[in-house]
Short mmCIF file of C-alpha atoms in Angstrom, two decimals:
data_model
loop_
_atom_site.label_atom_id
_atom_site.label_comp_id
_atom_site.label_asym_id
_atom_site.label_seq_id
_atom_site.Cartn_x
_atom_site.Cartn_y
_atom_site.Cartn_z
CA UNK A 1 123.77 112.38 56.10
CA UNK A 2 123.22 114.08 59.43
CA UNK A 3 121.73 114.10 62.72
CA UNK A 4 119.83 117.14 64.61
CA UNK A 5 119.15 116.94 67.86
CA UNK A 6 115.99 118.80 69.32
CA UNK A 7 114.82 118.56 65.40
CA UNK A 8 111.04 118.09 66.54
CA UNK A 9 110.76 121.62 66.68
CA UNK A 10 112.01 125.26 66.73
CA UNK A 11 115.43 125.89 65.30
CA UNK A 12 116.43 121.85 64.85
CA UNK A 13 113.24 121.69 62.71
CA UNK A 14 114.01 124.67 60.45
CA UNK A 15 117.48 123.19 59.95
CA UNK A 16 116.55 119.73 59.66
CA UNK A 17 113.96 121.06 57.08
CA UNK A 18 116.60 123.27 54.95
CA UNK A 19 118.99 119.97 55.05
CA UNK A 20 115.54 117.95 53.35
CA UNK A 21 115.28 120.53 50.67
CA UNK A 22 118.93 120.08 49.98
CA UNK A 23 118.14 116.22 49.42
CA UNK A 24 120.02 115.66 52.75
CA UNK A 25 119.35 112.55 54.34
CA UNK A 26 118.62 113.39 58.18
CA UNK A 27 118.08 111.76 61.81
CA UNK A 28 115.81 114.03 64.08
CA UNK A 29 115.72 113.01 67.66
CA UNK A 30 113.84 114.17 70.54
CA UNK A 31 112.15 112.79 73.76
CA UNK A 32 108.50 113.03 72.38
CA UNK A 33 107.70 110.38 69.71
CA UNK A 34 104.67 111.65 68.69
CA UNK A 35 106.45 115.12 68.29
CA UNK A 36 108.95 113.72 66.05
CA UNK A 37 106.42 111.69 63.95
CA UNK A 38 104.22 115.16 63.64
CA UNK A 39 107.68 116.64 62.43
CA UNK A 40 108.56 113.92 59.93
CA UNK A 41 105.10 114.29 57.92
CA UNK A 42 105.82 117.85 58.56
CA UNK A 43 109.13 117.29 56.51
CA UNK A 44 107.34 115.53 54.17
CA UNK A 45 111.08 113.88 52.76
CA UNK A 46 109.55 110.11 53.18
CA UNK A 47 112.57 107.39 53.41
CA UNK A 48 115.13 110.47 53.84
CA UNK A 49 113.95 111.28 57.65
CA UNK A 50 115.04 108.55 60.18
CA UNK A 51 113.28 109.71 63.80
CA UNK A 52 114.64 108.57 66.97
CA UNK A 53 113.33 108.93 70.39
CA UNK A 54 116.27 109.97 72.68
CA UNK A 55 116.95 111.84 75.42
CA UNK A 56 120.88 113.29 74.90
CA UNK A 57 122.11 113.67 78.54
CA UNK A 58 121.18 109.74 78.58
CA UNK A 59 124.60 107.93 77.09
CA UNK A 60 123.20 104.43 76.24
CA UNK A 61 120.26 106.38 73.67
CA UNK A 62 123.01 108.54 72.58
CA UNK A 63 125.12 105.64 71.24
CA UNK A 64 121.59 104.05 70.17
CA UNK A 65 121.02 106.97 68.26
CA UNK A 66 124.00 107.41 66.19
CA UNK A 67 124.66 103.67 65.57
CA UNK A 68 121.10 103.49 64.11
CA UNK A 69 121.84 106.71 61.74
CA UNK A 70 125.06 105.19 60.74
CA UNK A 71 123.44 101.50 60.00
CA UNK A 72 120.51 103.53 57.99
CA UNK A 73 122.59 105.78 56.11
CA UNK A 74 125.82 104.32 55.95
CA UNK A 75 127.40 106.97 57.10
CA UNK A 76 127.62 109.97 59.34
CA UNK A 77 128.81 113.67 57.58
CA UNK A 78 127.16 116.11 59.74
CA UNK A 79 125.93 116.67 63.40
CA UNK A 80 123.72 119.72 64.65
CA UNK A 81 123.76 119.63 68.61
CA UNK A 82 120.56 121.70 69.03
CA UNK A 83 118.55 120.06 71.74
CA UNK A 84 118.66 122.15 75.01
CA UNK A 85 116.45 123.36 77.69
CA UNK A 86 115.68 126.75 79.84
CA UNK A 87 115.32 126.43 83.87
CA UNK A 88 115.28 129.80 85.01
CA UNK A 89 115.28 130.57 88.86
CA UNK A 90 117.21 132.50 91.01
CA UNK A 91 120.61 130.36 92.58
CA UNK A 92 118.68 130.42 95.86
CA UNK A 93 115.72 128.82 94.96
CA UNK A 94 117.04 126.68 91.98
CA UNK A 95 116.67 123.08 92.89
CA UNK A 96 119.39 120.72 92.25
CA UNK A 97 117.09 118.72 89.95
CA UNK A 98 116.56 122.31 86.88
CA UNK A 99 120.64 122.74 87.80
CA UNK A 100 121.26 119.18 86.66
CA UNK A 101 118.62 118.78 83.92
CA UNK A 102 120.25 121.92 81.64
CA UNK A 103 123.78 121.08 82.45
CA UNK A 104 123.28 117.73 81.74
CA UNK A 105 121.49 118.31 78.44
CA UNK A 106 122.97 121.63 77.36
CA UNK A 107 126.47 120.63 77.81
CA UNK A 108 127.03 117.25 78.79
CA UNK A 109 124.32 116.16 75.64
CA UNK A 110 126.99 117.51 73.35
CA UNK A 111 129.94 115.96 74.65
CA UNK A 112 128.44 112.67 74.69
CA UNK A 113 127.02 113.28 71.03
CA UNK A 114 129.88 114.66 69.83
CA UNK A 115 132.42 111.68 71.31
CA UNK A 116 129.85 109.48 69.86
CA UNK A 117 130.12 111.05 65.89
CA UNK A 118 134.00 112.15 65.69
CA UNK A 119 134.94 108.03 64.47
CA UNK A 120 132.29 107.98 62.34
CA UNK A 121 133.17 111.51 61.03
CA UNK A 122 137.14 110.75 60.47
CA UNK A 123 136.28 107.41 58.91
CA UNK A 124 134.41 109.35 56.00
CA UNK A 125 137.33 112.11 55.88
CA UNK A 126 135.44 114.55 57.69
CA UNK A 127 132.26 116.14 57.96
CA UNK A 128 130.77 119.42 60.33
CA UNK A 129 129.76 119.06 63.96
CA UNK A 130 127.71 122.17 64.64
CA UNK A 131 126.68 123.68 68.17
CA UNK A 132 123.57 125.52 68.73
CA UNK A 133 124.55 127.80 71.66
CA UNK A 134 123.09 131.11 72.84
CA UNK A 135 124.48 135.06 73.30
CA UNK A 136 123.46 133.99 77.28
CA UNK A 137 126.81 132.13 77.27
CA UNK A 138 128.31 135.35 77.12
CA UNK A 139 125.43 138.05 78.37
CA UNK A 140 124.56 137.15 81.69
CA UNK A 141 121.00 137.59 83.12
CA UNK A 142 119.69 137.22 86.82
CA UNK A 143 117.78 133.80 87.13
CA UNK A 144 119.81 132.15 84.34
CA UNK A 145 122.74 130.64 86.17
CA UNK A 146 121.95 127.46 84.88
CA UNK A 147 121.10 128.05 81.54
CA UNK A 148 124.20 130.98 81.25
CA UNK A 149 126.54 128.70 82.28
CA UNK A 150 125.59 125.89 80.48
CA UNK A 151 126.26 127.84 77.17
CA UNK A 152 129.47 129.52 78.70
CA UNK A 153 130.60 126.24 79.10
CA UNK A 154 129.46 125.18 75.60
CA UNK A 155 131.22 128.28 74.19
CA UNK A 156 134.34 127.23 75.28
CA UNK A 157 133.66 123.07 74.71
CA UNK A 158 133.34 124.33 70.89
CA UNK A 159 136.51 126.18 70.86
CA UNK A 160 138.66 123.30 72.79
CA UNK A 161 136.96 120.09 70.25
CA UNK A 162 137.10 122.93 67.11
CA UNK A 163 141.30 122.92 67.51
CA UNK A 164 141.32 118.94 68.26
CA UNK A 165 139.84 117.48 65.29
CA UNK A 166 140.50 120.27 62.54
CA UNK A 167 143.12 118.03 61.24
CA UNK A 168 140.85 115.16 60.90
CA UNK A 169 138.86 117.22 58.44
CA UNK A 170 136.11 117.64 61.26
CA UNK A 171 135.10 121.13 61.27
CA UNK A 172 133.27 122.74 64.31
CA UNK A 173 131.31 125.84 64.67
CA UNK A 174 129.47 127.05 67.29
CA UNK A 175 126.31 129.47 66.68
CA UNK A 176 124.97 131.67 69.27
CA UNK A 177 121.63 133.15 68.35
CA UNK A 178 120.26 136.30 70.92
CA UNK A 179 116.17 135.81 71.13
CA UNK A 180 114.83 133.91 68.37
CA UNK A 181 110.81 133.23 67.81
CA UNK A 182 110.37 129.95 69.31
CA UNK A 183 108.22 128.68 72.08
CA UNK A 184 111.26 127.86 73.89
CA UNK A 185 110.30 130.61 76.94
CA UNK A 186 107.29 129.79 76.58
CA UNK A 187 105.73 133.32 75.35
CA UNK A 188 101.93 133.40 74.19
CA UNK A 189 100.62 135.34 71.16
CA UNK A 190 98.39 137.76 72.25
CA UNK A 191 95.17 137.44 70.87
CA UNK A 192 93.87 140.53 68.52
CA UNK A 193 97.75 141.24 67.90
CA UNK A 194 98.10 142.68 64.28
CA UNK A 195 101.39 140.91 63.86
CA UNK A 196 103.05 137.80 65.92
CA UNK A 197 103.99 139.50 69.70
CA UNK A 198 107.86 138.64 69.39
CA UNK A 199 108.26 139.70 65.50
CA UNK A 200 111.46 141.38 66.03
CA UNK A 201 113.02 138.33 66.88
CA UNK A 202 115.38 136.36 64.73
CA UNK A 203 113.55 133.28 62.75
CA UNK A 204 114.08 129.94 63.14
CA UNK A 205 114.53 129.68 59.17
CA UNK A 206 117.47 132.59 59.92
CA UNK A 207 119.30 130.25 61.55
CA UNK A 208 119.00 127.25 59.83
CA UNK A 209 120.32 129.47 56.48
CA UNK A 210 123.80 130.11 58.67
CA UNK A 211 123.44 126.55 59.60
CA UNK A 212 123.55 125.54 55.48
CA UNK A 213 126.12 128.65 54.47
CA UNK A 214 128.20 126.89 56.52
CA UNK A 215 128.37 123.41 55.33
CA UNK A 216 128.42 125.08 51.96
CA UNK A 217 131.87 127.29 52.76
CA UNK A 218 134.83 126.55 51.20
CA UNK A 219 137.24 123.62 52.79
CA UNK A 220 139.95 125.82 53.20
CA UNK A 221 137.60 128.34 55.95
CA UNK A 222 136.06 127.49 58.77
CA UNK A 223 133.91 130.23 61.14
CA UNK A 224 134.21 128.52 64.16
CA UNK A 225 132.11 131.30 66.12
CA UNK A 226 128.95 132.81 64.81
CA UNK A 227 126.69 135.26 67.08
CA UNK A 228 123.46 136.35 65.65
CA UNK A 229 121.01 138.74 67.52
CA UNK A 230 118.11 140.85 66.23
CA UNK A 231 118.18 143.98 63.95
CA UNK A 232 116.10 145.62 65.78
CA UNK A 233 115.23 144.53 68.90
CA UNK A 234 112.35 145.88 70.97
CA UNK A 235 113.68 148.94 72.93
#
């Protein structure tokens, strides 16, 4: 049983999608319900996709969400924190409304799912809380302060809750993909284009297969930091 934030969509779909085929039963949440009902026919798993309207830097729907998974399923083993959002600007010209809106769901949207799962996680033994971060939260870029440090910051929540709960048979990774082919920026295909405009980038499927290698990895190992980037990425 798990729950995957941002699973609408983009990398929480792929790995929501991989858990289906797997004959995991899965929660996707987002803030769109029609996005999340397109994504559940999508999955095409019937009675084993529970969707949930929730926005993650709100704590009342957080708790909504994962009492509801745990009263459907009867049970909690895994949790993918994937939702997050861009907000690029300079400092100087970044309101406080973008700073607040990807702190608050990059960062603080974790800790308040993750507080929210760890019970439900030690009462079955264990299970896998898994962070979605970025390569930003170590590779800097002008106009991403907020973004950047929201995955700095995530980098280093993953590492702190990884060494609390290890004994609780809770394992935590954190993956941190480089540029992966979403609409997340918001890039167009060009029309005429032989192939897809941003084909060197890393797939969404790509990361949802680390995603399953690592709930598939032996007890005894964890990989608690995972960076992924492109092959070849345009020069």
């Amino acid at each position: 049983m798990a729950i995957v934030t941002g699973g609408s969509r983009g990398i929480g779909f792929s790995i929501a999608r991989a858990f289906v085929q797997r004959g995991m039963k899965v929660t996707i949440t987002g803030r769109n319900a029609d996005s999340l009902a397109n994504a559940a026919r999508a999955l095409g798993a019937g009675d084993r996709v529970l969707t949930f309207a929730a926005d993650v830097a709100e704590l009342d729907e957080v708790q909504q969400l994962v009492q509801r998974t745990v009263d459907r399923w009867g049970g909690l083993d895994v949790l993918v924190n994937n939702a997050g959002i861009g907000g690029f600007a300079p400092v100087a010209e970044m309101t406080p409304q973008m700073w607040h809106a990807v702190i608050d769901t990059n960062l603080t949207g974790v800790y308040y799912c993750s507080h929210a799962v760890i019970p439900h996680l030690r009462n079955r033994g264990g299970g896998w809380i898994v962070n979605i971060s970025s390569l930003a939260g170590k590779n800097a870029f002008t106009g991403g302060a907020a973004y950047c440090a929201s995955k700095a910051a995530l980098n280093a929540f993953s590492e702190v809750l990884m060494q609390e709960v290890r004994y609780d048979g809770i394992r935590v990774s954190c993956i941190m993909p480089g540029s992966v082919d979403t609409d997340f920026a918001g890039l167009p295909r060009r029309e005429g284009d032989s192939m897809p405009q941003s084909s060197w980038k890393i797939a969404p499927e790509d990361v949802a297969d680390v995603v399953v290698d690592l709930l598939e990895s032996p007890a005894r190992t964890l990989a608690s930091r995972i960076e992924m980037r492109p092959s070849q990425p345009r020069k």
